[in-house]
PDB file of C-alpha atoms in Angstrom:
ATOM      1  CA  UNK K 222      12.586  -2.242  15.401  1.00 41.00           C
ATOM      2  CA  UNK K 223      11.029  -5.408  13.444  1.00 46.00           C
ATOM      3  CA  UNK K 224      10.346  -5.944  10.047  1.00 45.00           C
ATOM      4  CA  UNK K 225       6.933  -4.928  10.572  1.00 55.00           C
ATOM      5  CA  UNK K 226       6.957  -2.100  13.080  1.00 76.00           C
ATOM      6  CA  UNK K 227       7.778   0.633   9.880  1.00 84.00           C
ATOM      7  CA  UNK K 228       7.101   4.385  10.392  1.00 88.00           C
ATOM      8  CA  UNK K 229       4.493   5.893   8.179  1.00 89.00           C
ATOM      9  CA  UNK K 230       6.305   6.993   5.584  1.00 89.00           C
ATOM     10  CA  UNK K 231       8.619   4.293   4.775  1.00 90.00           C
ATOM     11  CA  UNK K 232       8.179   0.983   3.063  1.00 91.00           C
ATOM     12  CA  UNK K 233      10.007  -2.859   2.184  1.00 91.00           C
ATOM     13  CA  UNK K 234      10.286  -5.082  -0.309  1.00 91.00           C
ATOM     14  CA  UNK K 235      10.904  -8.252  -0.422  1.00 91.00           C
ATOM     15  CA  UNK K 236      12.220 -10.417  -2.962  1.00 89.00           C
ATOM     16  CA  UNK K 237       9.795 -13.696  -3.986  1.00 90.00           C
ATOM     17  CA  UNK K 238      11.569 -16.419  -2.758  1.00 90.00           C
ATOM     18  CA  UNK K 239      11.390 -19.785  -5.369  1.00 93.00           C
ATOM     19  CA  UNK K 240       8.281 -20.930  -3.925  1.00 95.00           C
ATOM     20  CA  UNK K 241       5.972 -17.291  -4.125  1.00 94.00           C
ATOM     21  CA  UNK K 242       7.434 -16.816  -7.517  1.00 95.00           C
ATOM     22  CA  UNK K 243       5.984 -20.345  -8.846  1.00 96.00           C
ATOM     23  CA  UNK K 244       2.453 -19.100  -7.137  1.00 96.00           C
ATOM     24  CA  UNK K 245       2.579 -16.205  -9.100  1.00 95.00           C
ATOM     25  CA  UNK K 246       3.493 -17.639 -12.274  1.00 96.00           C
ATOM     26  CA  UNK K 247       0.644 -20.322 -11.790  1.00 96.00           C
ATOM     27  CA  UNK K 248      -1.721 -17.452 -11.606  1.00 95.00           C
ATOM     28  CA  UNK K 249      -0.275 -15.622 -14.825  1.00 95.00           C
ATOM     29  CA  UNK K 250      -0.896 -19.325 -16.456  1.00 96.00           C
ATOM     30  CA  UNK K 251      -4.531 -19.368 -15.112  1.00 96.00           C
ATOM     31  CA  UNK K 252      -5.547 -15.675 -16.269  1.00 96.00           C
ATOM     32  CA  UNK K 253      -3.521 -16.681 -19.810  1.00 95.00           C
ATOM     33  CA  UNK K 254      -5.708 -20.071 -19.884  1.00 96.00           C
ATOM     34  CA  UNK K 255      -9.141 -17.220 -19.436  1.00 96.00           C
ATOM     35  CA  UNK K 256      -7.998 -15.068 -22.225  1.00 95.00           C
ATOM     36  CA  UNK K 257      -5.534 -12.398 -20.334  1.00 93.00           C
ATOM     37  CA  UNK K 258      -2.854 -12.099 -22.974  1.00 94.00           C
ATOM     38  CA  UNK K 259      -0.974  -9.889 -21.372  1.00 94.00           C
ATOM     39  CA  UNK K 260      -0.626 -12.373 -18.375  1.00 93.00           C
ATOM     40  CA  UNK K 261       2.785 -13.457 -19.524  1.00 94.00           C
ATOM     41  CA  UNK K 262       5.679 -14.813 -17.437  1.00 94.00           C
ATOM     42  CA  UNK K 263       7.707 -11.513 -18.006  1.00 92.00           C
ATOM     43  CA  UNK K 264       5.205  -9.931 -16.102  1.00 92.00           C
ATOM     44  CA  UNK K 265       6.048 -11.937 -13.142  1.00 91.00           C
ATOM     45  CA  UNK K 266       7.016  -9.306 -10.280  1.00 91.00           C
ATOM     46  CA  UNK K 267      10.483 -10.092  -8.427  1.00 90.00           C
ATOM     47  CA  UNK K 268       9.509  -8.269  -5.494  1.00 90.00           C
ATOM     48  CA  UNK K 269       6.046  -7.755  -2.667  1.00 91.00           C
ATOM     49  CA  UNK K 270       6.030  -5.183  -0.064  1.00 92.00           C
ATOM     50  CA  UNK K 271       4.350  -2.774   1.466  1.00 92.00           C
ATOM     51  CA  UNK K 272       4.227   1.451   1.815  1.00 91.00           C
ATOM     52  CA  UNK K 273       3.068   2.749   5.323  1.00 92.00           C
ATOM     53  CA  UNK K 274       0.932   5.344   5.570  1.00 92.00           C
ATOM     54  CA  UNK K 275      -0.906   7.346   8.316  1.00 93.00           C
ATOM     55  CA  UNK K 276      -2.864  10.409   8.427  1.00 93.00           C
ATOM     56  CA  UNK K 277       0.335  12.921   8.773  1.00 92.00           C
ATOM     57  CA  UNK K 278       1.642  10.885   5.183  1.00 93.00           C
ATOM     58  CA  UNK K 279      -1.774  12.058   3.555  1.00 94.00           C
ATOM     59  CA  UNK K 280      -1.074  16.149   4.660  1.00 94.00           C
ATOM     60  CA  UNK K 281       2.267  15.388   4.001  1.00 93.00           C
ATOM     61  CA  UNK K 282       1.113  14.622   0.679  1.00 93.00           C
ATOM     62  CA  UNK K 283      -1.447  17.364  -0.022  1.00 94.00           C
ATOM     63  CA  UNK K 284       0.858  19.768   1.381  1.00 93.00           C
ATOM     64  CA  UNK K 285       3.122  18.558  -1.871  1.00 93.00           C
ATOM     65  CA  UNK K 286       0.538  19.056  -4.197  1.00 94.00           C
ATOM     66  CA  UNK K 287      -0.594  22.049  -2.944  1.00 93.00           C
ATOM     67  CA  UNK K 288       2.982  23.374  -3.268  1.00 92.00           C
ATOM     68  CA  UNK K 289       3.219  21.863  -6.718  1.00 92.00           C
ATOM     69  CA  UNK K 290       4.983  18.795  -5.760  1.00 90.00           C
ATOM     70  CA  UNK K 291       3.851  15.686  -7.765  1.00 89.00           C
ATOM     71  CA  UNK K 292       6.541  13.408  -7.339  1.00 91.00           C
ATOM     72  CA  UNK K 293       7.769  11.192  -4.255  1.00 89.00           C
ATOM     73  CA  UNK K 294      11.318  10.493  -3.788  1.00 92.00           C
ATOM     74  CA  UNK K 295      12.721   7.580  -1.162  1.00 90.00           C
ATOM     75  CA  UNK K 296      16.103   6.716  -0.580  1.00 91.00           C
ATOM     76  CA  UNK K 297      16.503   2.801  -0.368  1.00 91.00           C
ATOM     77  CA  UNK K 298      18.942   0.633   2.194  1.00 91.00           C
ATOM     78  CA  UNK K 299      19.571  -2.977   1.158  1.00 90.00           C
ATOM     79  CA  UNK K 300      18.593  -4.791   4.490  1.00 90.00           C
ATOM     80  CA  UNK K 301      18.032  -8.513   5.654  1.00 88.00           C
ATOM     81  CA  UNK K 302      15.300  -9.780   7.301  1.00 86.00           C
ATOM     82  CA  UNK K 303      15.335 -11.373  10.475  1.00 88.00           C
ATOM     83  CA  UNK K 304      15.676 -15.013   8.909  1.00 87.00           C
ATOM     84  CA  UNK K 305      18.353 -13.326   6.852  1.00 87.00           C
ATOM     85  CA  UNK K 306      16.517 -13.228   3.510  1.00 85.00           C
ATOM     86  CA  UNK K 307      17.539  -9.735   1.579  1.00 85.00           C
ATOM     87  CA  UNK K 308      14.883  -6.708   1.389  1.00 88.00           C
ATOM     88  CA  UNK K 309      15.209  -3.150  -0.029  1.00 90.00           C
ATOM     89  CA  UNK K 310      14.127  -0.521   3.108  1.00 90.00           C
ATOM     90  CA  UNK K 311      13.167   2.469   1.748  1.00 90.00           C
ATOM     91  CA  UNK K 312      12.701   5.543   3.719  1.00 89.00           C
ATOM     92  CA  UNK K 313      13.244   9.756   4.166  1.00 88.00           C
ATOM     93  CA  UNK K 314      10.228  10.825   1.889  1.00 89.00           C
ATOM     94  CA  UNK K 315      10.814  13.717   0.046  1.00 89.00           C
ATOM     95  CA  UNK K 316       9.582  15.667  -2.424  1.00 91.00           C
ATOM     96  CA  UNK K 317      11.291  18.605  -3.504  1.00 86.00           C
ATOM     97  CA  UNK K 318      11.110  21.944  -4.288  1.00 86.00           C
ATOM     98  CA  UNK K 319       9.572  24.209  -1.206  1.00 87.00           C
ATOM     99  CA  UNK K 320       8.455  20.959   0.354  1.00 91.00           C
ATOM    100  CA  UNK K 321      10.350  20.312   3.430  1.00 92.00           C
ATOM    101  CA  UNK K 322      11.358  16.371   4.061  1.00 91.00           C
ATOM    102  CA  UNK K 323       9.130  14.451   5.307  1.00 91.00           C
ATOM    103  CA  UNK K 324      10.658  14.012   8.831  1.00 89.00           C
ATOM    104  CA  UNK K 325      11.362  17.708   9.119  1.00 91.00           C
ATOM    105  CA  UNK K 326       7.087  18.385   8.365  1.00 91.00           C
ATOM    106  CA  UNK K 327       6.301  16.011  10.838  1.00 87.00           C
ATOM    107  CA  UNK K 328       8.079  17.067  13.684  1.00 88.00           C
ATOM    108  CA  UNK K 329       6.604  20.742  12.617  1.00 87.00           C
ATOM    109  CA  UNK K 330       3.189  19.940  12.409  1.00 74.00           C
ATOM    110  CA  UNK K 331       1.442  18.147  15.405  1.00 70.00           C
ATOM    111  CA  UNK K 332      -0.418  14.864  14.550  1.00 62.00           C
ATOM    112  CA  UNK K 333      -3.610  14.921  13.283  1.00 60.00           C
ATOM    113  CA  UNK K 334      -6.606  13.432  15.257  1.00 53.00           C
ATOM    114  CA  UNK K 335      -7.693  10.106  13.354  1.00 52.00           C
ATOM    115  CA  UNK K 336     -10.320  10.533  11.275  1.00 48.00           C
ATOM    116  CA  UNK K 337     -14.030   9.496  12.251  1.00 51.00           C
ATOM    117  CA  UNK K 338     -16.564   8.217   9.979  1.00 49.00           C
ATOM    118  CA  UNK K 339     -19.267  10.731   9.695  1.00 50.00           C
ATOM    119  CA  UNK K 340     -22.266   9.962  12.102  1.00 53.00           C
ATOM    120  CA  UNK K 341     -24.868   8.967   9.243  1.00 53.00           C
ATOM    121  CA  UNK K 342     -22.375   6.200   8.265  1.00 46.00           C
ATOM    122  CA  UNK K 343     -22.277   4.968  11.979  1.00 48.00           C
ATOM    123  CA  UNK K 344     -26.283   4.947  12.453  1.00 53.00           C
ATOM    124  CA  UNK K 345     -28.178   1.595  12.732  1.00 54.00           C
ATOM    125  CA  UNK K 346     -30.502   1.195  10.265  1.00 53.00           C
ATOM    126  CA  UNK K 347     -34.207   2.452  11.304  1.00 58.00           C
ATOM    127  CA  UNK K 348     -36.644   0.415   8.446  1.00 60.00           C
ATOM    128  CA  UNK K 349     -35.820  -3.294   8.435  1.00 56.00           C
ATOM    129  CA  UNK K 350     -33.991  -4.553   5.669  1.00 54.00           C
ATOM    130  CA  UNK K 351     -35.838  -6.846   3.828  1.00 54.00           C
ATOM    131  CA  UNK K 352     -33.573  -9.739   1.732  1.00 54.00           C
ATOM    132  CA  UNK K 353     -34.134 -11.968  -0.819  1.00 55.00           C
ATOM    133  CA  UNK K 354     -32.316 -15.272  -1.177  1.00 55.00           C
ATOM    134  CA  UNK K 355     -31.283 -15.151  -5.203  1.00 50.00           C
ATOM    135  CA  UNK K 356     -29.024 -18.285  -5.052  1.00 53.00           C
ATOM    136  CA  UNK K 357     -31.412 -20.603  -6.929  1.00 54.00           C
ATOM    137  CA  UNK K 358     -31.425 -17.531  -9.956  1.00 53.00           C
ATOM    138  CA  UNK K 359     -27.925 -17.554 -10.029  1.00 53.00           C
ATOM    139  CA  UNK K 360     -26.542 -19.825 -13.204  1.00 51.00           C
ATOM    140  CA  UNK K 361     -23.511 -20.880 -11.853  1.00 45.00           C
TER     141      UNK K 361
END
């Protein structure tokens, strides 16, 4: 499996390598320069990733609060990538309590169907829309 074929459920991080970090702190500088005090370098993040999610991770999830549930727990792997950089994989979601693991609900419960957008949001429009072009109001 690559990096980027993760089951719903699990999630990476990945630590900001030298040249990501300086982006970000460039961007605290920039909101600091607009007034965002709290935009200091401390709040410079050391690592990005990702959680995947799928329809089964969303029951999964009501099913927890349902039960009274309100907190997720992962257990984390230290991994490499594939050009041998270091990331945290984090996987078996649990919760707790009555809750079975995540895996073990799952492999109960068959897949949901994904979900459609009702049919009003997938009709054309039947008036034509009439626009305006604003740009010459706009000040900037």
């Amino acid at each position: 499996m690559s990096n980027f074929e993760v089951q719903a459920g699990n999630a990476r991080l990945f630590k900001l390598d030298a040249e990501k970090k300086q982006r970000e702190l460039t961007r605290l500088k920039g909101l600091r320069e607009t007034g965002q005090a709290w935009a200091t370098d401390d709040q410079c993040h050391d690592y990005d990733g990702f959680i995947k999610i799928d329809q089964q991770v969303i029951d999964y999830l009501s099913f927890s609060l349902e039960h009274g549930q309100d907190r997720i727990n992962w257990k984390g792997k230290i991994a490499k990538k594939l050009d041998g950089s270091p990331m945290l994989k984090i996987g078996d979601l649990w919760v707790g309590g009555e809750v079975p693991s995540f895996k073990k609900f799952k492999d109960s419960v068959p897949p949901s169907a994904p979900a459609k957008p009702p049919a009003e949001a997938v009709k054309p429009p039947t008036e034509a829309v009439v626009t305006e072009d604003f740009d010459d109001d706009i000040p900037f």
